[in-house]
Amino acid sequence: MSHTLVIIPVLAASKSTEAILKSLKGPSSLQRTLSAALEDLPGATIVVTTDSDVVAAQASQVGESIILRERTAESYTGALIDVLDAHPADHIAVVEATHPFRPRGLIRRTVENLVERDHLDSVVCARQFRANLWRLDGANSITALRPGGDHRDVTYFQEMVGLALATRPDLIRDGRRLGDAVGFEVVDQFWALVDIRDDDTHAVAELVADRLSDLRDKIE
């Protein structure tokens, strides 16, 4: 039976750390992230790697099964490798505590998408949208990505890695998160895209938290 390791990395020096610890009409963004992981993958090993005693203390309040690991590597992949060395697994799910509002089942579905498809290296959450995109080529040059007409009906996908990323251990050990063959778990709920980075985005999250029971959609 395959085993999944869920890693929640938090660096004390990150600008978002203070904000993810603040209450959102109750639990903080960190606590909501941990609760989502526990609900979606009850059989997984869930590890918070951090160099912050405050983060560790708050995470420990969510559940006794959550493992706290002292983060000594400042680099992102270095911290993930350290956890993987201590807790070997067949698959790795990385979730960021900056996203407080995941649809139910999203982490599970992202992992299952990878487990059930041997040809994929990674599966990442993504936002699907249509747009006519432009690119800044230089200080004073803006160019359409698809010149020659109106292309608003072109479909694009934007990575939302922080919501959930499922990947293979070998990729992490190679210093990569995404492989060459990447699958998408599409997220359509606008409230799930809330990403707390500072006090302003935390204020937006508070507004969503007020209505979350009305907005939240279950993903089967």
XYZ file of C-alpha atoms in Angstrom:
220
model
C 0.000 0.000 0.000
C 1.416 3.380 -0.969
C 2.085 5.980 1.691
C 1.808 9.745 1.418
C 3.871 12.320 3.272
C 2.267 15.748 3.677
C 4.672 18.619 4.315
C 3.702 22.099 5.488
C 6.840 24.287 5.337
C 6.885 27.584 7.272
C 9.899 29.895 7.479
C 9.874 32.365 10.373
C 11.507 35.091 8.275
C 8.814 34.957 5.588
C 6.669 38.085 5.332
C 3.521 35.947 5.416
C 4.277 34.063 8.651
C 2.793 36.577 11.068
C -0.378 36.847 8.995
C -0.995 33.084 8.711
C -1.014 32.842 12.522
C -3.790 35.407 12.973
C -7.338 34.291 13.681
C -9.790 34.034 10.776
C -13.093 34.109 12.646
C -11.625 31.286 14.720
C -8.795 29.078 13.410
C -5.831 30.718 11.699
C -4.767 30.020 8.117
C -2.106 27.622 9.439
C -4.648 25.732 11.521
C -7.176 25.601 8.678
C -4.481 24.167 6.400
C -3.575 21.465 8.910
C -7.229 20.588 9.499
C -7.751 20.205 5.743
C -4.778 17.828 5.518
C -6.028 15.749 8.456
C -9.532 15.549 6.984
C -8.454 14.729 3.438
C -5.633 12.274 4.195
C -6.219 10.710 7.627
C -3.713 7.922 6.942
C -0.879 10.166 5.815
C 2.142 11.346 7.773
C 1.679 15.099 8.268
C 4.756 17.154 9.130
C 5.151 20.860 9.844
C 8.752 21.946 9.295
C 9.489 25.336 10.827
C 12.088 27.396 12.657
C 9.390 29.248 14.607
C 8.371 28.196 18.127
C 5.121 30.141 17.702
C 4.240 28.218 14.536
C 5.085 24.904 16.211
C 2.961 25.738 19.255
C -0.063 26.690 17.178
C 0.280 23.635 14.924
C 0.409 21.318 17.935
C -3.034 22.531 18.985
C -4.667 21.091 15.854
C -3.979 17.405 16.419
C -1.681 15.026 18.277
C -0.832 13.149 15.067
C 0.839 16.190 13.510
C 4.617 15.870 13.586
C 6.707 18.969 14.281
C 10.190 19.084 12.792
C 12.747 21.786 13.432
C 13.643 23.502 10.184
C 17.378 24.034 9.786
C 17.487 24.507 5.999
C 16.513 27.967 4.805
C 16.004 26.875 1.206
C 12.583 25.554 0.258
C 13.665 22.263 -1.300
C 16.302 21.756 1.399
C 13.601 21.827 4.054
C 11.486 19.339 2.095
C 14.423 16.953 1.616
C 15.166 17.062 5.332
C 11.604 15.955 6.130
C 11.677 13.281 3.418
C 14.912 11.846 4.817
C 13.267 11.486 8.215
C 9.916 10.234 6.881
C 10.325 8.229 3.640
C 7.171 7.950 1.541
C 5.931 6.892 -1.879
C 4.333 10.255 -2.629
C 4.709 13.744 -1.265
C 2.014 16.388 -0.907
C 3.183 19.920 -0.183
C 0.603 22.433 1.025
C 1.201 26.048 1.979
C -0.306 27.584 5.096
C -0.961 30.837 3.196
C -4.099 29.292 1.616
C -6.798 29.011 4.302
C -9.814 27.993 2.201
C -9.369 24.715 0.340
C -12.445 22.916 -1.010
C -13.050 19.690 0.880
C -11.204 16.809 -0.717
C -8.824 18.954 -2.787
C -5.607 17.638 -1.219
C -6.878 14.065 -1.467
C -7.873 14.446 -5.099
C -4.519 15.972 -5.993
C -2.671 13.020 -4.454
C -5.008 10.457 -6.010
C -4.508 12.099 -9.396
C -0.786 11.351 -9.103
C -1.089 7.889 -7.526
C -3.462 6.661 -10.236
C -1.316 7.926 -13.142
C 2.139 6.403 -13.322
C 3.063 8.547 -16.328
C 2.797 11.786 -14.307
C 5.701 13.245 -12.338
C 3.609 15.785 -10.441
C 0.074 17.060 -10.038
C -0.542 20.687 -9.161
C -3.644 22.713 -8.440
C -4.373 25.250 -11.146
C -6.767 28.055 -11.949
C -8.338 27.871 -15.400
C -9.187 31.131 -17.152
C -9.612 32.772 -20.531
C -7.714 35.895 -21.491
C -5.820 37.862 -24.086
C -2.394 38.033 -22.441
C 0.393 40.546 -22.971
C 4.085 40.387 -22.065
C 6.543 43.056 -20.937
C 9.575 42.560 -23.193
C 11.582 45.553 -22.072
C 11.400 48.864 -20.304
C 9.023 50.326 -22.900
C 7.817 47.337 -24.915
C 4.624 45.367 -24.344
C 3.786 42.577 -26.772
C 0.697 40.384 -27.122
C 1.476 36.725 -26.522
C -0.767 35.807 -29.431
C -0.623 38.728 -31.854
C -2.950 39.135 -34.789
C -6.395 39.492 -33.304
C -8.679 39.038 -30.342
C -7.821 35.812 -28.482
C -9.921 36.177 -25.366
C -11.270 32.667 -25.891
C -7.858 31.062 -25.447
C -7.764 28.942 -22.265
C -4.836 29.272 -19.876
C -3.886 27.572 -16.616
C -2.155 29.304 -13.724
C -0.283 27.172 -11.194
C -1.591 27.440 -7.633
C 1.124 25.296 -6.093
C 0.373 26.414 -2.541
C -3.123 24.916 -2.533
C -1.747 21.418 -3.058
C 1.131 19.847 -4.925
C 1.582 16.088 -5.230
C 4.974 14.956 -6.453
C 7.509 12.118 -6.460
C 10.287 11.899 -3.849
C 13.001 11.690 -6.534
C 12.002 15.100 -7.860
C 12.342 16.676 -4.432
C 15.754 15.096 -4.017
C 16.751 16.577 -7.374
C 15.799 20.027 -6.072
C 12.601 20.247 -8.122
C 8.930 20.341 -7.241
C 7.407 19.862 -10.699
C 8.504 17.226 -13.190
C 8.245 17.189 -16.980
C 4.856 15.428 -17.030
C 2.503 17.552 -14.940
C -1.193 16.982 -14.289
C -3.680 19.623 -13.151
C -6.320 19.582 -10.441
C -8.457 22.518 -11.537
C -9.852 24.804 -8.829
C -12.832 26.916 -9.856
C -13.908 28.386 -6.515
C -12.681 31.994 -6.301
C -12.510 31.905 -2.518
C -10.063 29.011 -2.648
C -7.565 31.289 -4.415
C -7.204 33.596 -1.396
C -3.479 33.698 -0.611
C -2.447 35.401 2.636
C 0.828 37.295 2.261
C 0.380 40.338 4.491
C -2.142 42.259 6.600
C -4.100 43.419 3.534
C -4.620 39.909 2.151
C -5.439 38.701 5.668
C -8.204 41.320 5.780
C -9.591 39.894 2.524
C -9.471 36.414 4.052
C -11.456 37.644 7.051
C -14.241 38.811 4.731
C -14.337 35.399 3.053
C -14.272 33.609 6.419
C -17.509 35.424 7.312
C -19.267 33.762 4.376
C -17.323 30.515 4.042
C -20.187 28.264 5.101
C -22.243 29.708 2.233
C -19.422 29.680 -0.307
C -17.732 26.383 0.330
C -18.229 23.642 -2.256
C -17.476 19.991 -1.630
C -15.304 18.203 -4.205
C -16.209 14.543 -4.344
